[in-house]
Coordinates of C-alpha atoms and ligand atoms in Angstrom, one line a residue:
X22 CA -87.7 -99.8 88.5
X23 CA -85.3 -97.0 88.6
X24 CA -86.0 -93.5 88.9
X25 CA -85.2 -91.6 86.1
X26 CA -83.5 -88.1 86.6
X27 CA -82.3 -85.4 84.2
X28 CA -79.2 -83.1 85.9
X29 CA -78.9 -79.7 85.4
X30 CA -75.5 -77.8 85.9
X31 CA -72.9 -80.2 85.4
X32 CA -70.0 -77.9 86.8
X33 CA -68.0 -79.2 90.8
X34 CA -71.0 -80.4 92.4
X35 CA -72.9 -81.6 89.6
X36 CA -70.1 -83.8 88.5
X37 CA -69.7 -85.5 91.9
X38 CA -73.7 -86.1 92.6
X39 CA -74.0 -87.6 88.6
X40 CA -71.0 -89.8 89.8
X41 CA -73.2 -90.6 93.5
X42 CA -76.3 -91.7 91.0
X43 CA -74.7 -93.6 88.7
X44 CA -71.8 -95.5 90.5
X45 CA -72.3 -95.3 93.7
X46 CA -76.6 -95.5 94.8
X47 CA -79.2 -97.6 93.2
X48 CA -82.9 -97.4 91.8
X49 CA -81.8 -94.7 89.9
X50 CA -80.4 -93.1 86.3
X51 CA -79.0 -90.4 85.1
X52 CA -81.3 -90.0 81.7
X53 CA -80.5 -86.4 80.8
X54 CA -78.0 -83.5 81.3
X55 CA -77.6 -80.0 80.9
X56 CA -75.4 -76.8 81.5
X57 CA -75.0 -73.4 80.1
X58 CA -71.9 -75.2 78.8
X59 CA -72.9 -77.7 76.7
X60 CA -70.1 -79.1 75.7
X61 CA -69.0 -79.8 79.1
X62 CA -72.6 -81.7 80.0
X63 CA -71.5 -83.6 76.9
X64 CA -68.3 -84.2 78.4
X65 CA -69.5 -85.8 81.6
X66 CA -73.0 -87.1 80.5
X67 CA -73.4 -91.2 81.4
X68 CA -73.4 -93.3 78.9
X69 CA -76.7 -93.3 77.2
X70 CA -78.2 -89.9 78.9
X71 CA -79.3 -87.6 76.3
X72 CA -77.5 -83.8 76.5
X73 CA -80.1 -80.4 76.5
X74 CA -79.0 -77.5 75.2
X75 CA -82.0 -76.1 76.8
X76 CA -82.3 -76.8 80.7
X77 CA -86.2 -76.2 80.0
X78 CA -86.5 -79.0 77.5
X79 CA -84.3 -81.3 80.1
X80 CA -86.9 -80.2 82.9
X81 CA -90.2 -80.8 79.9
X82 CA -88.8 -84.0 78.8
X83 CA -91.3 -87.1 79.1
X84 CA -88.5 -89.2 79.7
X85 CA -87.1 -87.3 82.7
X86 CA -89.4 -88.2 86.1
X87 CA -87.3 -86.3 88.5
X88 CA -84.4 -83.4 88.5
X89 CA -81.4 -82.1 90.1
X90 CA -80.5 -78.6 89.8
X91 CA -76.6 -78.1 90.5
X92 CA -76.5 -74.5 88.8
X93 CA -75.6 -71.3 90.1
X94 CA -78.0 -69.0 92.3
X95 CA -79.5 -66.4 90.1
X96 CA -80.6 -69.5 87.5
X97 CA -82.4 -71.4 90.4
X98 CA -85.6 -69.5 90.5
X99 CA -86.9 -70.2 87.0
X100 CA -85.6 -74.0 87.0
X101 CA -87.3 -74.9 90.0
X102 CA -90.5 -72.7 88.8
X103 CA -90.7 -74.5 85.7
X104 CA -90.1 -78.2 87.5
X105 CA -93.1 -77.2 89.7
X106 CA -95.5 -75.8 86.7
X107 CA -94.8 -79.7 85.6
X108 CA -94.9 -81.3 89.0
X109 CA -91.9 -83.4 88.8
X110 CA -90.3 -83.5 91.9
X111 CA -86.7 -81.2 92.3
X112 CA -83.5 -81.9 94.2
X113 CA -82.2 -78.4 94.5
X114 CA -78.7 -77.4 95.8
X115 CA -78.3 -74.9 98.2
X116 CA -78.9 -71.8 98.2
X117 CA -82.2 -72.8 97.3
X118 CA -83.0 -68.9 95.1
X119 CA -81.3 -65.8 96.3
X120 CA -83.8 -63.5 97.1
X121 CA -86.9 -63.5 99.7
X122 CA -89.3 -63.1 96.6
X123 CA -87.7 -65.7 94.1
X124 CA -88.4 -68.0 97.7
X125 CA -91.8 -66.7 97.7
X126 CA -92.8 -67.6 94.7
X127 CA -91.1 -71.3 94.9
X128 CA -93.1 -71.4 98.3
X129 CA -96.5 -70.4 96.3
X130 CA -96.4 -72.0 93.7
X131 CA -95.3 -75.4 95.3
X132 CA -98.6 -74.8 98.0
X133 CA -100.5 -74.5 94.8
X134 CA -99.8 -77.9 93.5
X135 CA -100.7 -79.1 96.7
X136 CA -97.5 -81.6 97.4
X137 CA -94.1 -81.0 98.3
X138 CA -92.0 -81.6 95.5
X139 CA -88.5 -79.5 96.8
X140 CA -86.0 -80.7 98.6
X141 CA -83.2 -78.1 99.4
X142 CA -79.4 -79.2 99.8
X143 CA -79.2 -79.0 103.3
X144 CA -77.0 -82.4 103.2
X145 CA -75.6 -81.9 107.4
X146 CA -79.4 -83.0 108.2
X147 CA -78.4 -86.4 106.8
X148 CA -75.4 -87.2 108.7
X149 CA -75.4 -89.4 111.3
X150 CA -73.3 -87.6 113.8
X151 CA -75.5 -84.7 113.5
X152 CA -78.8 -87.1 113.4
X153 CA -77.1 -88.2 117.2
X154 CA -77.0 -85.1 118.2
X155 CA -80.9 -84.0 117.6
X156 CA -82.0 -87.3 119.2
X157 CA -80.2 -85.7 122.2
X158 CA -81.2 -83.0 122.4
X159 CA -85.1 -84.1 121.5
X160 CA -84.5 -86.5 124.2
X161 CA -84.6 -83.5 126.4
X162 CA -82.4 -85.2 128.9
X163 CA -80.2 -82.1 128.9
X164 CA -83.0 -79.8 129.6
X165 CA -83.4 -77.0 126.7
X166 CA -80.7 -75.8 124.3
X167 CA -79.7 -72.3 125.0
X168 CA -76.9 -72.2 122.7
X169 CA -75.1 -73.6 120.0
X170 CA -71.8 -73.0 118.9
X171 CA -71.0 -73.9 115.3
X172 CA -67.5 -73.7 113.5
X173 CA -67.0 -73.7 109.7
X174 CA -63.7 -73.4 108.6
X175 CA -62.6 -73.9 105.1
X176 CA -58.5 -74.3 103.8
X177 CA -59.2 -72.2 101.0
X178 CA -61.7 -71.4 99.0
X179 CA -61.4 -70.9 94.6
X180 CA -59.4 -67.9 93.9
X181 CA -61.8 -65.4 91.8
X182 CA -65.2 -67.2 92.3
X183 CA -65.9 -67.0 95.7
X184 CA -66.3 -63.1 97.0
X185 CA -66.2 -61.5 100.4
X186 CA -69.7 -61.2 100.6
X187 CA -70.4 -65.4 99.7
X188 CA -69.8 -66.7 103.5
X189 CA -72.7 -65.0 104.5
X190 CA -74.9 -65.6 101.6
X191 CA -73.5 -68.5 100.4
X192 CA -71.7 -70.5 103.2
X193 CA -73.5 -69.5 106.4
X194 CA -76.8 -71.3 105.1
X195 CA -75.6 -74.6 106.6
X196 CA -75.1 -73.1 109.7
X197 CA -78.2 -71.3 110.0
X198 CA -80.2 -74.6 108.5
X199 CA -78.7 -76.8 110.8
X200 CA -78.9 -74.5 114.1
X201 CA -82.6 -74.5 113.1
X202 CA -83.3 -78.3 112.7
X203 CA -81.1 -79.3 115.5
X204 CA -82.8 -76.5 118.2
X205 CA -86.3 -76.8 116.5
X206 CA -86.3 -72.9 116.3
X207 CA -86.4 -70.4 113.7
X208 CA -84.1 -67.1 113.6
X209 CA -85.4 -64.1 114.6
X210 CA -82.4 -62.1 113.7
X211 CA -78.5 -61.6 112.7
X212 CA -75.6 -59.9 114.2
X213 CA -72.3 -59.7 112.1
X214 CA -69.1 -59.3 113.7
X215 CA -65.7 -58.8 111.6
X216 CA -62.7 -59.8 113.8
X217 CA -59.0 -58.7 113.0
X218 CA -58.6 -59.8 109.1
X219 CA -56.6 -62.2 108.3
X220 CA -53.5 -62.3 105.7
X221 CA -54.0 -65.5 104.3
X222 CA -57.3 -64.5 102.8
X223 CA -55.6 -62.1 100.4
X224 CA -58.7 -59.7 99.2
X225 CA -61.4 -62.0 100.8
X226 CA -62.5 -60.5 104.0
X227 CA -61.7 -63.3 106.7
X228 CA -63.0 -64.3 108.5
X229 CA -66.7 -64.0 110.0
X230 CA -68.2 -63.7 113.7
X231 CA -72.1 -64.0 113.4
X232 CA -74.9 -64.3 115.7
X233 CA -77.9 -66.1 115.5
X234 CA -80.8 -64.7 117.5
X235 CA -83.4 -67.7 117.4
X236 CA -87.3 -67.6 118.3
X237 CA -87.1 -69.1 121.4
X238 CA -84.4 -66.7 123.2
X239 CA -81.5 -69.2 122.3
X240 CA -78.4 -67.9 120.6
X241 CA -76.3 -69.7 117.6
X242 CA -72.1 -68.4 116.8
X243 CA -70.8 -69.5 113.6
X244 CA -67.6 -68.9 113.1
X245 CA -66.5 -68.7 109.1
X246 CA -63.4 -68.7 108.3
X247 CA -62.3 -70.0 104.4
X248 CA -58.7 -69.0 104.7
X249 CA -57.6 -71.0 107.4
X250 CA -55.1 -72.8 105.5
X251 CA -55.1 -76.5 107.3
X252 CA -58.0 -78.5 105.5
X253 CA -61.7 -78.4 106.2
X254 CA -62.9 -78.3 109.5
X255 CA -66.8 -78.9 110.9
X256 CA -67.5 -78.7 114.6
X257 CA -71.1 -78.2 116.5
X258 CA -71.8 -78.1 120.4
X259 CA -75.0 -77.3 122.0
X260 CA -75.4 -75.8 125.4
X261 CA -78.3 -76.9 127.3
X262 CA -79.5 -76.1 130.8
X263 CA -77.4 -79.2 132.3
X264 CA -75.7 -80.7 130.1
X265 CA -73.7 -80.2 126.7
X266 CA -73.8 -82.0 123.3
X267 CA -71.4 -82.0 120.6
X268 CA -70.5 -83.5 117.1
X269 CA -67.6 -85.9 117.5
X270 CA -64.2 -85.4 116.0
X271 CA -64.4 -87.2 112.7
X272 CA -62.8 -90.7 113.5
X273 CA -59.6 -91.0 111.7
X274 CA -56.0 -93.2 111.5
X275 CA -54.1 -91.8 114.4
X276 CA -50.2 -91.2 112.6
X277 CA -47.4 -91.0 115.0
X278 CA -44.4 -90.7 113.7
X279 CA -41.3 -87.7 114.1
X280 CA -43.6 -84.9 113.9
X281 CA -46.1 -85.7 116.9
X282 CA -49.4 -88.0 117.3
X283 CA -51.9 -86.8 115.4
X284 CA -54.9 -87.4 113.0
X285 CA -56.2 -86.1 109.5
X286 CA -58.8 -83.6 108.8
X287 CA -60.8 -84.1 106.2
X288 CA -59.7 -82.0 102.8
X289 CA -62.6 -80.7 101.9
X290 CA -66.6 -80.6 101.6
X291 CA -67.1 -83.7 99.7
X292 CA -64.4 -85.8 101.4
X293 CA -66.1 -84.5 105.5
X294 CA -69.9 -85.0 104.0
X295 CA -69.3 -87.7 101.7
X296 CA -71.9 -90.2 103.7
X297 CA -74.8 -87.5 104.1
X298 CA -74.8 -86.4 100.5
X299 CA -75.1 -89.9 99.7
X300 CA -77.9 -90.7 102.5
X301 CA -79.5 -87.4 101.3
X302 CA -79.7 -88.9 97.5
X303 CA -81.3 -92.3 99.0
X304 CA -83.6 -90.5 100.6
X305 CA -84.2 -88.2 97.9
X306 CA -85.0 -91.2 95.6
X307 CA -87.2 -92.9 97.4
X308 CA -89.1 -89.9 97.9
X309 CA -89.3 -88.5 94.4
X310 CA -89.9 -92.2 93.2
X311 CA -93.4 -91.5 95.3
X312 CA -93.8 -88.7 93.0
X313 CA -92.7 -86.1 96.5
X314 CA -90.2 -84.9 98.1
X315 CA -89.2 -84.8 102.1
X316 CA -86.4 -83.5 104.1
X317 CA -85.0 -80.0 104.2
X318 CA -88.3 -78.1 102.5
X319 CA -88.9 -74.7 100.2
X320 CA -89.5 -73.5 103.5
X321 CA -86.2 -73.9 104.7
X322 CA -84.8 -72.7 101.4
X323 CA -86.9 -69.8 102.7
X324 CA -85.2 -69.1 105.7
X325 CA -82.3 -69.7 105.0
X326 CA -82.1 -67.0 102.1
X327 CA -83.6 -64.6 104.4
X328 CA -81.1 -65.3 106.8
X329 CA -78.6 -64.6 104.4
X330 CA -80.2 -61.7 103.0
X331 CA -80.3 -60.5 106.9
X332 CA -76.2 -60.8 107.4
X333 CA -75.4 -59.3 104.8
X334 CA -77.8 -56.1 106.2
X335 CA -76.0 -56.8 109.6
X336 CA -72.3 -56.5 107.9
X337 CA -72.8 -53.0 106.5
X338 CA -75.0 -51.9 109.7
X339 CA -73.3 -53.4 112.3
X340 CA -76.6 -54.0 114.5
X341 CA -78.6 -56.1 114.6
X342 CA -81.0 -56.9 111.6
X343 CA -84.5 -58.4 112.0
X344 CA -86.3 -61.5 109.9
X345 CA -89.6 -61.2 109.6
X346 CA -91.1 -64.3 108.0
X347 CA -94.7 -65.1 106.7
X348 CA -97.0 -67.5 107.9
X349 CA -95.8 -71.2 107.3
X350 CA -98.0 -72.7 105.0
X351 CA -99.5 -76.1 106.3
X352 CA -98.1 -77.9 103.7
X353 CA -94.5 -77.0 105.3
X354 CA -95.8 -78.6 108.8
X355 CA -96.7 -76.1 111.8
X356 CA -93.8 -74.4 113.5
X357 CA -93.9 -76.9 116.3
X358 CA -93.5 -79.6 113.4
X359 CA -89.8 -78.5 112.7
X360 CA -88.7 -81.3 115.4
X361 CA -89.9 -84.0 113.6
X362 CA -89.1 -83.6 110.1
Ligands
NAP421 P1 -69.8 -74.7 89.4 O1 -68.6 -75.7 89.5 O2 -69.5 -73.3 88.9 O3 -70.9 -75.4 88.6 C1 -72.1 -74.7 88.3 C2 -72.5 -75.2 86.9 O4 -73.8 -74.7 86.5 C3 -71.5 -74.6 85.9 O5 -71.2 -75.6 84.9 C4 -72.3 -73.5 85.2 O6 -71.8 -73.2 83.9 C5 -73.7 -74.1 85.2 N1 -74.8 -73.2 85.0 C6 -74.8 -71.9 85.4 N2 -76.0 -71.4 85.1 C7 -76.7 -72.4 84.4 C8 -78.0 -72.5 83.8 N3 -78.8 -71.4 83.7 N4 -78.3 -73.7 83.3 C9 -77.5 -74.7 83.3 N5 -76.3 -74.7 83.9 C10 -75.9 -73.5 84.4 O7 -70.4 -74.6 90.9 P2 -70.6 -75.7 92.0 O8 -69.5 -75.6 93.0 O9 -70.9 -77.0 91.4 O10 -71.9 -75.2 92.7 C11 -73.2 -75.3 92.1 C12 -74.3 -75.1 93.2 O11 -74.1 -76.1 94.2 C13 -74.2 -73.7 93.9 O12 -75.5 -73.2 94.2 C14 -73.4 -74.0 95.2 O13 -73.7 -73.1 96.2 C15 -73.9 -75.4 95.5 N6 -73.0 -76.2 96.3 C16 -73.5 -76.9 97.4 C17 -72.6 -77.6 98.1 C18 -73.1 -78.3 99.4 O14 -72.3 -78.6 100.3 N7 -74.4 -78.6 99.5 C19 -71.2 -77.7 97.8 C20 -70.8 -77.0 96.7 C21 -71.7 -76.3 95.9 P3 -70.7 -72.0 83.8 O15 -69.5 -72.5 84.5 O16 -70.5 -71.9 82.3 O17 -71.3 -70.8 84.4

């Protein structure tokens, strides 16, 4: 029997996971739509999947068993509220809410049901390469990670939409989820550095230095850069006492011809993570199908907003800026559970 899910936000992302649950996985149907624009939800709805003006009436209907939420930020708070007052469990995209309450509140009232039912977009955690890498470093041959150096560079990103202060509160959250999942640790603090600005960002200010102080004594650099003009480039190494451990360059047709050797970079997001969104969604599935959720949790939602929240304290201070976090409720796992989620 296939899982029937309602979609709300039917804009970039929304488009391409509606196009990941209908043509592309199985066990599962797109029953219901909705977006602030209705005519567009109309526009791209399935066949047969009935269109919402009201994203609340998507999220209440008795036909709709499970739901992705594609919208924007500030709309995610009362979306995924509402999906937990009716506990029907909620595929979320990243950020997960935008401020340390609104994650507070996801976190209380989700412990108050009693059973995970959010799962956060954190697609990287579903990717093979970086699934290689944790068994790695779990592995502990290497001895422990002391640092990990993660580079997230973007061509371009859309003119007028995306603002100077949206690769640290909007972009670094993959970094800072993956640095956490991969080391096991949580982040005990952020340090922003701004290096000479580039010209190709035009207004954006570009790119990003930032420094991950993490629990255990460990340090994480993520470089952003979304001007960088040559297509869409991922990279992740971890140092360990004797031994280091990185992602692989993303196999590809090697071209020779009068300009050189060389290979292609992927264009963008959806082209460089096409395989973990889709693993994320088959996971997703058969998770919600069980009336849950796994994978990347509210409480990484959590920390990854007050990460953000953090970097964006540490651009306009210039030291560093402390996250203080409450205690993890057991329904999250203990903090020593983080390695084997
Ligand atoms: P987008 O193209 O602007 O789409 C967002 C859509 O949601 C738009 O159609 C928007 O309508 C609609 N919307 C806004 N508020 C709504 C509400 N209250 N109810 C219903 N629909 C609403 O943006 P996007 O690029 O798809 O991004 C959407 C989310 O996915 C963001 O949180 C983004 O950070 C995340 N994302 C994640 C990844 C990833 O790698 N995991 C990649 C890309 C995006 P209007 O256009 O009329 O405002």
């Amino acid at each position: 029997m296939s899982l029937k899910v309602g979609v709300i936000g039917t804009g970039m992302i929304g488009q391409d996971h509606i196009r990941r649950l209908t043509k592309v996985l199985s066990g599962v149907e797109v029953v219901a739509v909705s977006d602030i624009d209705e005519a567009r939800a109309a526009e791209v709805a399935p066949a047969g999947a009935q269109v919402f003006a009201s994203d609340k009436d998507l999220i209440r209907c008795d036909a709709v068993e499970a739901i992705v939420i594609c919208s924007w930020g500030a709309a995610h708070e009362e979306q995924l509220l509402e999906c937990l007052a009716v506990g029907k469990p909620v595929f979320r995209e990243k950020p997960m809410v935008t401020s340390e309450a609104a994650a507070l509140k996801v976190i209380e009232a989700e412990v108050t049901f009693d059973r995970r039912l959010v799962q956060v977009g954190f697609m990287r955690r579903f990717e093979a390469d970086y699934r290689r890498l944790k068994a790695v470093i779990d592995g502990a041959t290497l001895g422990a990670p002391l640092m990990y150096h993660s580079v997230h560079r973007n061509a371009s990103v859309p003119e007028g939409l995306y603002t100077s202060e949206m690769p640290l509160n909007d972009t670094l959250v993959h970094d800072a989820d993956i640095a956490r999942w991969l080391l096991s640790d949580e982040i005990t603090g952020v340090e922003v550095r701004l290096p000479r600005r580039s010209q190709q960002g035009g207004e954006l200010r570009d790119p990003h230095f930032v420094l991950l102080h993490m629990a255990s004594g460990a340090l994480v650099d993520v470089e952003i850069s979304v001007s960088i003009t040559y297509d869409y480039d991922i990279l992740g190494e971890v140092s360990c006492e004797a031994g280091i451990a990185a992602l692989p360059h993303r196999p590809a047709t090697v071209v020779t011809d009068g300009h050189g050797i060389r290979q292609a970079i992927p264009e963008d997001w959806r082209e460089r993570f096409i395989e973990a969104y889709d693993q994320e969604f088959r996971e997703w599935i058969a998770a919600a199908g069980e009336g849950t959720a796994t994978g990347p949790s509210a409480w990484d939602g959590y920390a990854a907003t007050l990460t953000a929240d953090a970097a964006l304290r540490a651009a306009a201070s210039g030291g560093l800026e402390r996250i203080k976090m409450v205690e993890k409720p057991a329904l999250h796992g203990a903090p020593s559970a983080l390695a084997a989620e």
